[in-house]
JSON list of C-alpha atoms and ligand atoms in Angstrom, two decimals:
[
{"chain": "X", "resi": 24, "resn": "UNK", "atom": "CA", "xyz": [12.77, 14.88, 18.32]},
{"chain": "X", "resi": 25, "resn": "UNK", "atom": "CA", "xyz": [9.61, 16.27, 16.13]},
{"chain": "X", "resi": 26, "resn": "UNK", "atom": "CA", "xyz": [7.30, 12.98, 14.93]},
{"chain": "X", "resi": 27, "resn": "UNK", "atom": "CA", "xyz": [4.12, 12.82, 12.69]},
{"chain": "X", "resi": 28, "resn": "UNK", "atom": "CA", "xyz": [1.78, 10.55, 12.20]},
{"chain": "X", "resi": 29, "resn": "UNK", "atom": "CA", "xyz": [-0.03, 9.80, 9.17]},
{"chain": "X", "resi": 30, "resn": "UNK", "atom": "CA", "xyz": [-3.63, 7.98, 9.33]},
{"chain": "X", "resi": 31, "resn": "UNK", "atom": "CA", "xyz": [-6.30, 6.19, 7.41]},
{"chain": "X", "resi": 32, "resn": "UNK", "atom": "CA", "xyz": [-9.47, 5.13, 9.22]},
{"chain": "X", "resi": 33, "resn": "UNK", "atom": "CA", "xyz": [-12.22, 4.98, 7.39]},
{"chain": "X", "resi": 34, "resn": "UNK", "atom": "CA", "xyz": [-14.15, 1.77, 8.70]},
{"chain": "X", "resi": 35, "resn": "UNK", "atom": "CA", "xyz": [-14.78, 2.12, 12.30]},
{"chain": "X", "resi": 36, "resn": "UNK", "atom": "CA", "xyz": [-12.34, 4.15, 13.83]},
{"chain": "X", "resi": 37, "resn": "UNK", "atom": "CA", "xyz": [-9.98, 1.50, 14.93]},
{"chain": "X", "resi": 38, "resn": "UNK", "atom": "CA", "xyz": [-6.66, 2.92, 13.86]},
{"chain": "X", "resi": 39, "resn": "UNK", "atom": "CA", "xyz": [-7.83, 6.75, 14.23]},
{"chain": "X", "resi": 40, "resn": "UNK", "atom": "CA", "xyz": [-7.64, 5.57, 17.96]},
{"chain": "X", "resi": 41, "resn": "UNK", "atom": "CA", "xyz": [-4.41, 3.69, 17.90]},
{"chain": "X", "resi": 42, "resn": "UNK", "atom": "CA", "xyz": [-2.70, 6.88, 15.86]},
{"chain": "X", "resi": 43, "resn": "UNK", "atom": "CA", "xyz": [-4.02, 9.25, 18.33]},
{"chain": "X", "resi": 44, "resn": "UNK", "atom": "CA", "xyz": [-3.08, 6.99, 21.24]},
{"chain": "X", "resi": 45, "resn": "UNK", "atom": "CA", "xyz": [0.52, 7.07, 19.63]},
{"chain": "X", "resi": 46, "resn": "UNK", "atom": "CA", "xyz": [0.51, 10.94, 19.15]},
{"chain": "X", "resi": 47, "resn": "UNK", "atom": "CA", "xyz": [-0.46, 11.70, 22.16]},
{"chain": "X", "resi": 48, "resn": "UNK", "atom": "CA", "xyz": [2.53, 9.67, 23.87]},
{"chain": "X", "resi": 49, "resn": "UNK", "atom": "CA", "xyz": [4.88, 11.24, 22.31]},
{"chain": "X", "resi": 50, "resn": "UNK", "atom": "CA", "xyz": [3.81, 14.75, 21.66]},
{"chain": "X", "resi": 51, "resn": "UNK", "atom": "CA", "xyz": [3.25, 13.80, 17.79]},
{"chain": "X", "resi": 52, "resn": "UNK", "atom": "CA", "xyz": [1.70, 16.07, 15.20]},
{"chain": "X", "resi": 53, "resn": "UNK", "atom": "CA", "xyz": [-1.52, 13.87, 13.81]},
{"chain": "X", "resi": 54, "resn": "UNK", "atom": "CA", "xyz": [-2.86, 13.98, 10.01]},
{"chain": "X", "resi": 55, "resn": "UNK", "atom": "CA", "xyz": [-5.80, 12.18, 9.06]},
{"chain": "X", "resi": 56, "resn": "UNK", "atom": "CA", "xyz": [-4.93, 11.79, 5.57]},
{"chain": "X", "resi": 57, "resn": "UNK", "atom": "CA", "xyz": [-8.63, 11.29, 4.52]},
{"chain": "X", "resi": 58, "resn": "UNK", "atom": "CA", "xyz": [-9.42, 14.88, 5.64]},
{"chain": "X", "resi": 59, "resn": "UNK", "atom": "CA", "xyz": [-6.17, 16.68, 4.80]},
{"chain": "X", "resi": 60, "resn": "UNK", "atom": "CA", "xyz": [-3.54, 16.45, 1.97]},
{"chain": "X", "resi": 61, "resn": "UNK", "atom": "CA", "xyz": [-0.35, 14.75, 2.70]},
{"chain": "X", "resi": 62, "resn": "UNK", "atom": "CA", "xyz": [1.58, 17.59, 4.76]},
{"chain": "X", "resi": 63, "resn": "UNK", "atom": "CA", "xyz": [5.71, 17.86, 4.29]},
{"chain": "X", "resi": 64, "resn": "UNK", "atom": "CA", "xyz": [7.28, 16.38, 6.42]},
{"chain": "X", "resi": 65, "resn": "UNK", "atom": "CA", "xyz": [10.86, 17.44, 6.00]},
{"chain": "X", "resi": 66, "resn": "UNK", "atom": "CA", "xyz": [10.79, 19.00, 9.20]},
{"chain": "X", "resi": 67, "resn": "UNK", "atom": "CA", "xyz": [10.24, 15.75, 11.16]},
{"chain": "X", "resi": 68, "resn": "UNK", "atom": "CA", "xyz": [12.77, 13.57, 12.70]},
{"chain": "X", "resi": 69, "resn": "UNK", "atom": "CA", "xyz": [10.19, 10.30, 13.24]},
{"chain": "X", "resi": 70, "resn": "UNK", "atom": "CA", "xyz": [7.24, 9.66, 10.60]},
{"chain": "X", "resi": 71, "resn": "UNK", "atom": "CA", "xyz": [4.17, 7.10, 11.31]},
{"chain": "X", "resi": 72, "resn": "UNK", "atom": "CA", "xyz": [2.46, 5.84, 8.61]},
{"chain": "X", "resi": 73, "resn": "UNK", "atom": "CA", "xyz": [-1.09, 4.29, 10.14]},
{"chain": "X", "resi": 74, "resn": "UNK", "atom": "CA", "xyz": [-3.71, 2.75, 8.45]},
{"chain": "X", "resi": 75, "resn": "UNK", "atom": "CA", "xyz": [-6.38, 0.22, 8.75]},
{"chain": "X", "resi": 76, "resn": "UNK", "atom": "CA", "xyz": [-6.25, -2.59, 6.30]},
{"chain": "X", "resi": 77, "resn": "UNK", "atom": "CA", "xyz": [-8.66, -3.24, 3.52]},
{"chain": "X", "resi": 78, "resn": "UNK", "atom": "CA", "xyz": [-8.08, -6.15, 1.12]},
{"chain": "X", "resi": 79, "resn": "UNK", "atom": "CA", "xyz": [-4.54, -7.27, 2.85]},
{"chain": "X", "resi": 80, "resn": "UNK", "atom": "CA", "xyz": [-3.16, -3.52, 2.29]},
{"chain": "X", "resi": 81, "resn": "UNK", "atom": "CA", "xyz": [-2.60, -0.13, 3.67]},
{"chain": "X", "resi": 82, "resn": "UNK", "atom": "CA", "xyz": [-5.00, 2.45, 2.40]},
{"chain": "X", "resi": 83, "resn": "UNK", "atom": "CA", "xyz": [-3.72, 3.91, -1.33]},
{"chain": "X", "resi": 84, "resn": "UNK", "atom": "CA", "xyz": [-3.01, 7.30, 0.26]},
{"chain": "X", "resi": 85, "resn": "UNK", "atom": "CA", "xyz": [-0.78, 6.22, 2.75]},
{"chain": "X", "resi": 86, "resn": "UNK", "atom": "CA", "xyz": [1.10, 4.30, -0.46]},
{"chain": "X", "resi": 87, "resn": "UNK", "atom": "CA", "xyz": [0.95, 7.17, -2.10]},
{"chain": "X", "resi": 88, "resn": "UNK", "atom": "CA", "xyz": [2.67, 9.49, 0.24]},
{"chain": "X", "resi": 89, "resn": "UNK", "atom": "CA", "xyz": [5.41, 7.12, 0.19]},
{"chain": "X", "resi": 90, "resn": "UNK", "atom": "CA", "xyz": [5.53, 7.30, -3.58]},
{"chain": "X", "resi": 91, "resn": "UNK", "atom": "CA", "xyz": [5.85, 10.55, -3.54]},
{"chain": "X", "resi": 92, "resn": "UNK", "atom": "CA", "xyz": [7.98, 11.44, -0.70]},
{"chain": "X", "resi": 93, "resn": "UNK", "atom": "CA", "xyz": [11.77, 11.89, -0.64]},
{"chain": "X", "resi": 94, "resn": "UNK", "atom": "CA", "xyz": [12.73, 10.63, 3.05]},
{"chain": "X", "resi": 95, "resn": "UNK", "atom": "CA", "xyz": [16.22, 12.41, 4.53]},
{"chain": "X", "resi": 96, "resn": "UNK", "atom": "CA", "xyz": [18.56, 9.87, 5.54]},
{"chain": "X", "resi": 97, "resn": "UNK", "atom": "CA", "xyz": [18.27, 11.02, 9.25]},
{"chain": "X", "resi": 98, "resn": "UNK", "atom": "CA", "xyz": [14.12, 10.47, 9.24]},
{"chain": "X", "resi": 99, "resn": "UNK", "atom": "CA", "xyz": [12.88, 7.49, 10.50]},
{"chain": "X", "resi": 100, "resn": "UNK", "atom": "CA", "xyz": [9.93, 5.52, 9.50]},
{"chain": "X", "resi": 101, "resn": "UNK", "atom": "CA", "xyz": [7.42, 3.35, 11.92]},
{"chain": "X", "resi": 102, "resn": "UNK", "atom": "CA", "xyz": [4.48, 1.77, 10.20]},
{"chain": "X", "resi": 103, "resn": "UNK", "atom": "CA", "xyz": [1.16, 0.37, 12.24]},
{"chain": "X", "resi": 104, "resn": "UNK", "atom": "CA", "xyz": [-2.19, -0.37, 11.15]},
{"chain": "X", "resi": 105, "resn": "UNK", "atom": "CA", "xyz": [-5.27, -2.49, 13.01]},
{"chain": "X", "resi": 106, "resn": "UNK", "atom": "CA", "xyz": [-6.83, -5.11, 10.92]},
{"chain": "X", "resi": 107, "resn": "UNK", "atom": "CA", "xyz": [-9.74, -7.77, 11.21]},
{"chain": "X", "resi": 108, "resn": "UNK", "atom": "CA", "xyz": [-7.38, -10.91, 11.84]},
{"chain": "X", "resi": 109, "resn": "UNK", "atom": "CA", "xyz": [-3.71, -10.25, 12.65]},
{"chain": "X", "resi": 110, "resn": "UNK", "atom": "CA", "xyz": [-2.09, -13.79, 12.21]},
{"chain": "X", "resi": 111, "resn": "UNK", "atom": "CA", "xyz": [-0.68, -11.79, 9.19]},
{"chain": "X", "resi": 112, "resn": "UNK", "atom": "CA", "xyz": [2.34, -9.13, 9.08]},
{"chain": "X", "resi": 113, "resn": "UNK", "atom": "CA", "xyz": [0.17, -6.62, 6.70]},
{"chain": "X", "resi": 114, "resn": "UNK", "atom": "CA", "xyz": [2.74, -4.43, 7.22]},
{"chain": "X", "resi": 115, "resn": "UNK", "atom": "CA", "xyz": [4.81, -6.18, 4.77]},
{"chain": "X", "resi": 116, "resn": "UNK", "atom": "CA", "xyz": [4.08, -4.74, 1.68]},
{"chain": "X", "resi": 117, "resn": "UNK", "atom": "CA", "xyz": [4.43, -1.37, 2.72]},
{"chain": "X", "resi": 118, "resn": "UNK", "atom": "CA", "xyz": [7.97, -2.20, 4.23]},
{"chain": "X", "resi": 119, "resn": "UNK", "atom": "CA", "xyz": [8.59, -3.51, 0.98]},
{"chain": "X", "resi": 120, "resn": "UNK", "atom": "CA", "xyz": [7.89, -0.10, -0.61]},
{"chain": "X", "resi": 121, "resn": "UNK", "atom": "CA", "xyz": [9.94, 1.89, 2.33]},
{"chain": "X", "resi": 122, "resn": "UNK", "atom": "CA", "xyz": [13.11, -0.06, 1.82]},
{"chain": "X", "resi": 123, "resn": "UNK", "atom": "CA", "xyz": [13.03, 0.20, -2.06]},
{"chain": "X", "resi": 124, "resn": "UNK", "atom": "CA", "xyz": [13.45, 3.79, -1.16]},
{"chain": "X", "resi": 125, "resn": "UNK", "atom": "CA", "xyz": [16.18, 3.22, 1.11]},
{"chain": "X", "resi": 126, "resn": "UNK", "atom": "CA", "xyz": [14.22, 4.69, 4.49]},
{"chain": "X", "resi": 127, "resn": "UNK", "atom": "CA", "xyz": [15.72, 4.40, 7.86]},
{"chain": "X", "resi": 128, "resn": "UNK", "atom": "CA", "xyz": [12.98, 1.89, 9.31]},
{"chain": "X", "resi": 129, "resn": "UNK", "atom": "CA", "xyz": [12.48, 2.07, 12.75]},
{"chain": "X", "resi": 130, "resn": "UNK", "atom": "CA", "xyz": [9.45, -0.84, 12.88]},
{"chain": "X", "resi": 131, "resn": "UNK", "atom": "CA", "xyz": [6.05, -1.75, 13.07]},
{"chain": "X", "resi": 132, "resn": "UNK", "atom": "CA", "xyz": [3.19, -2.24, 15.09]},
{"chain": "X", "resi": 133, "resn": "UNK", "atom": "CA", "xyz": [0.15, -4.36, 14.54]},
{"chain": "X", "resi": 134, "resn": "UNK", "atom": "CA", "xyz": [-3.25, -4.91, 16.15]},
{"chain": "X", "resi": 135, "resn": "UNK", "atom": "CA", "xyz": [-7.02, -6.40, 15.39]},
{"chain": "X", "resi": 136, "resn": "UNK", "atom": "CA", "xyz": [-9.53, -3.96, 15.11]},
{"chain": "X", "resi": 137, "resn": "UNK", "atom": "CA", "xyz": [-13.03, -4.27, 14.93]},
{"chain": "X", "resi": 138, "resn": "UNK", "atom": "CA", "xyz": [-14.34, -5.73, 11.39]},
{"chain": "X", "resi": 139, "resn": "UNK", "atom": "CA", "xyz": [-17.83, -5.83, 9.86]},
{"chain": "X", "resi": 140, "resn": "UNK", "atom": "CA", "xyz": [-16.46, -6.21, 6.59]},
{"chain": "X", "resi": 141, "resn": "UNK", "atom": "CA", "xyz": [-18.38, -8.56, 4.56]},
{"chain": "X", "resi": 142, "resn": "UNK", "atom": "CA", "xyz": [-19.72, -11.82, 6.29]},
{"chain": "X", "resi": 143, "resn": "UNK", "atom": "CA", "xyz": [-18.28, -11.09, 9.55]},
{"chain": "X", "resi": 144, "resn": "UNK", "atom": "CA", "xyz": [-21.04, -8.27, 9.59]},
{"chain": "X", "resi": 145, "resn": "UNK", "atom": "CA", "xyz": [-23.45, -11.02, 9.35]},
{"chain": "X", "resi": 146, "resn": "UNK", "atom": "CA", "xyz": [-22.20, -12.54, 12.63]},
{"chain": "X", "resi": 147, "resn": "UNK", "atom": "CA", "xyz": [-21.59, -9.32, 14.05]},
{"chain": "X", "resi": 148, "resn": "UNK", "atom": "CA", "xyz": [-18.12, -8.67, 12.98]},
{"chain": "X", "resi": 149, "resn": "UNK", "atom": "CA", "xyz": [-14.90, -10.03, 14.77]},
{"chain": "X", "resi": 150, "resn": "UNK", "atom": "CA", "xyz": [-11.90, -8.19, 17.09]},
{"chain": "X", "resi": 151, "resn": "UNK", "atom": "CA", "xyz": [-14.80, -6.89, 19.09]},
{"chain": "X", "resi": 152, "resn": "UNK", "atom": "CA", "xyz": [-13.17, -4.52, 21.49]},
{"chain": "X", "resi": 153, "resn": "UNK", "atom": "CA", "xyz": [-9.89, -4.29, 19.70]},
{"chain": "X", "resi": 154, "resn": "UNK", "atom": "CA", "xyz": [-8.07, -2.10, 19.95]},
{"chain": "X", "resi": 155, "resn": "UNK", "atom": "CA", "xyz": [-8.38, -2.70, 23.82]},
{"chain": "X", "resi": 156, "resn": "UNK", "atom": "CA", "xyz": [-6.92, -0.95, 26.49]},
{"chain": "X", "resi": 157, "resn": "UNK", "atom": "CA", "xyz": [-4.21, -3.49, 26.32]},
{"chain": "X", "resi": 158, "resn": "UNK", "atom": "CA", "xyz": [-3.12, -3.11, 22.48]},
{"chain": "X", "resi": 159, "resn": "UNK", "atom": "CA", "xyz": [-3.27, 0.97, 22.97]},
{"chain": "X", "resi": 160, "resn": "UNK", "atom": "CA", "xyz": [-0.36, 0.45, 26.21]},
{"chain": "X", "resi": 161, "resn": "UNK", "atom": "CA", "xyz": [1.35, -1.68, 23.58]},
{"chain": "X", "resi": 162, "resn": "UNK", "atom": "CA", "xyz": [0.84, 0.74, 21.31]},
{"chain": "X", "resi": 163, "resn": "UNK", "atom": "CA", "xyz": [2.10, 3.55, 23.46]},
{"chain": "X", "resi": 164, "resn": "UNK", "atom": "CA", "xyz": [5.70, 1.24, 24.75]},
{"chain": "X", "resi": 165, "resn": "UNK", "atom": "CA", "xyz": [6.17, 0.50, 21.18]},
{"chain": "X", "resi": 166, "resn": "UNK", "atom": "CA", "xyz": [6.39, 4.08, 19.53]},
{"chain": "X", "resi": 167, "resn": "UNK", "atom": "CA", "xyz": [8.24, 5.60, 22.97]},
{"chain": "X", "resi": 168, "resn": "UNK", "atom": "CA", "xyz": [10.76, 2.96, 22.83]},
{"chain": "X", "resi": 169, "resn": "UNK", "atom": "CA", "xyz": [11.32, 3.53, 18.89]},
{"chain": "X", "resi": 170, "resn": "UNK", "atom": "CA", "xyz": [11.58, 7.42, 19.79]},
{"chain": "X", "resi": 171, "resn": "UNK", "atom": "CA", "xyz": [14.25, 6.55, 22.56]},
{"chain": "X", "resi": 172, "resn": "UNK", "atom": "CA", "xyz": [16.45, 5.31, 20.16]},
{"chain": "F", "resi": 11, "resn": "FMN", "atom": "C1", "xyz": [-13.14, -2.89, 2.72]},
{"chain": "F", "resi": 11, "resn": "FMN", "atom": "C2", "xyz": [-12.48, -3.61, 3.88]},
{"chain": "F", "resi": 11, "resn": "FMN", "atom": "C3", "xyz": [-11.54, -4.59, 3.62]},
{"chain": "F", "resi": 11, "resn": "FMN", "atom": "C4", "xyz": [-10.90, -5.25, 4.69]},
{"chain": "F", "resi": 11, "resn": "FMN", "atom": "N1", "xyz": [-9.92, -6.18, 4.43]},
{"chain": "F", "resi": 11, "resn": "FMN", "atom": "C5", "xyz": [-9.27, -6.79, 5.45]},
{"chain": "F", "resi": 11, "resn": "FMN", "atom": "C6", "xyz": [-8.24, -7.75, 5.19]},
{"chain": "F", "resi": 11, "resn": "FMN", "atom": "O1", "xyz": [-7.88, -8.04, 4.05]},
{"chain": "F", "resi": 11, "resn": "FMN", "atom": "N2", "xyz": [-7.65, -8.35, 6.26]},
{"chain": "F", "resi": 11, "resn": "FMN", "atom": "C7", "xyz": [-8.01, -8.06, 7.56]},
{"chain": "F", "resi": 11, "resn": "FMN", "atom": "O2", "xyz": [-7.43, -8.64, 8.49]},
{"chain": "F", "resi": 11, "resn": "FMN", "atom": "N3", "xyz": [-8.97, -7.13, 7.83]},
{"chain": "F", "resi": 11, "resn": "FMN", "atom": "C8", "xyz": [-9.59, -6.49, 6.81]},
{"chain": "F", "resi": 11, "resn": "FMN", "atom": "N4", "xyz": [-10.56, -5.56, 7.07]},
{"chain": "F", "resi": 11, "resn": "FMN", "atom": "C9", "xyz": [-10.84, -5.21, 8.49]},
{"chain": "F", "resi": 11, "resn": "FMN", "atom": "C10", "xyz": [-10.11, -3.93, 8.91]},
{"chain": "F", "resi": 11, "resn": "FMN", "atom": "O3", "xyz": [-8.74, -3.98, 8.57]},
{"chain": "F", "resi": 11, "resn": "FMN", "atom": "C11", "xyz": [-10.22, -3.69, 10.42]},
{"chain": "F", "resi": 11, "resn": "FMN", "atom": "O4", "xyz": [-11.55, -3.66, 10.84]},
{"chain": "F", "resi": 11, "resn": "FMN", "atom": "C12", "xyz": [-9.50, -2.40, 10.79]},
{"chain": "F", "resi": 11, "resn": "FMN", "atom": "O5", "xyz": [-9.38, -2.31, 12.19]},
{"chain": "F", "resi": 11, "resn": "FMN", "atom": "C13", "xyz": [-10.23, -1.20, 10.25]},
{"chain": "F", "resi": 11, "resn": "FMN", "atom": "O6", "xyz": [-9.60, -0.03, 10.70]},
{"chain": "F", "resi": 11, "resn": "FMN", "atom": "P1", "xyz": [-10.36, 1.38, 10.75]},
{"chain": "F", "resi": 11, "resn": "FMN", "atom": "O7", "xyz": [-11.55, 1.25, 11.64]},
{"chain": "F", "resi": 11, "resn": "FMN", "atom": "O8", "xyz": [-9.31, 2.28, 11.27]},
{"chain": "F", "resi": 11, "resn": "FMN", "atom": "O9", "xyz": [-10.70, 1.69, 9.32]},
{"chain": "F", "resi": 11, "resn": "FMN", "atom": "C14", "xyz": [-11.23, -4.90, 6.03]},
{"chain": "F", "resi": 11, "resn": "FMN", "atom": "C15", "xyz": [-12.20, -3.92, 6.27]},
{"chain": "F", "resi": 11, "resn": "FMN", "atom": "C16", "xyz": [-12.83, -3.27, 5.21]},
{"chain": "F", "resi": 11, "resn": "FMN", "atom": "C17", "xyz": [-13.87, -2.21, 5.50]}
]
């Protein structure tokens, strides 16, 4: 089983830590896709699309990578990101996109993050802490169990 991960973290690191949390439990190549162009990733069996979210969506690179990728029926696709307040699936919109193109979905992961964004900067942001030690081993069950299967 060969996986990548694909990230966008540009606000304070939240998700670069989740993705490489991730990687590192499964032996995943990691892209930061702010750094480096989208890579192919034909080769790969398991693909992780990561991201932090900024105005209730997944950074435009990650979106489009999916635009322009052709997924292999055998490839599955996980999506995770870390966001400010998490009583909302902001994975949904991506999913949206994945299935249009007909991926093999294998699921998705959410957690708060850290946010200064805005007025929460004025009250020294919210999700202090997050991710915590307790969202990464969340993190780490949730993309070894989708690799098991
Ligand atoms: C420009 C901007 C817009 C944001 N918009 C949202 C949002 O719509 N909903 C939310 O829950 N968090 C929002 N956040 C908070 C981030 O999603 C959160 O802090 C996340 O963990 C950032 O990840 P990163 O440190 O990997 O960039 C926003 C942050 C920024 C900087």
């Amino acid at each position: 089983m060969k996986a990548i991960i694909l990230y966008v973290s540009t606000h304070h690191g939240n998700t670069k830590r989740l993705a490489e949390c991730m990687a590192d439990s499964i032996g995943a190549d990691l892209v930061d896709l702010t750094k480096e162009d989208a890579p192919d990733t034909s080769g790969y069996d398991v693909i992780g699309l990561t991201s932090g979210i900024y105005h209730q969506s997944f950074h435009d690179a990650l979106k489009a990578y999916v635009n322009d990728t052709d997924f292999a029926p055998h490839q599955r696709v996980f999506l995770a990101d870390t966001c400010g307040t998490s009583y909302r699936d902001y994975t949904r919109g991506m999913r949206k996109l994945l299935m249009e193109k007909g991926v093999c979905w294998a699921g998705s992961f959410q957690c708060p993050g850290y946010d200064t964004f805005g007025v929460f900067g004025k009250i020294g942001g919210i999700s202090k802490g997050r991710p915590s030690e307790k969202d990464l081993q969340r993190a780490r069950d949730f993309v070894r169990r989708i690799t098991r299967e």
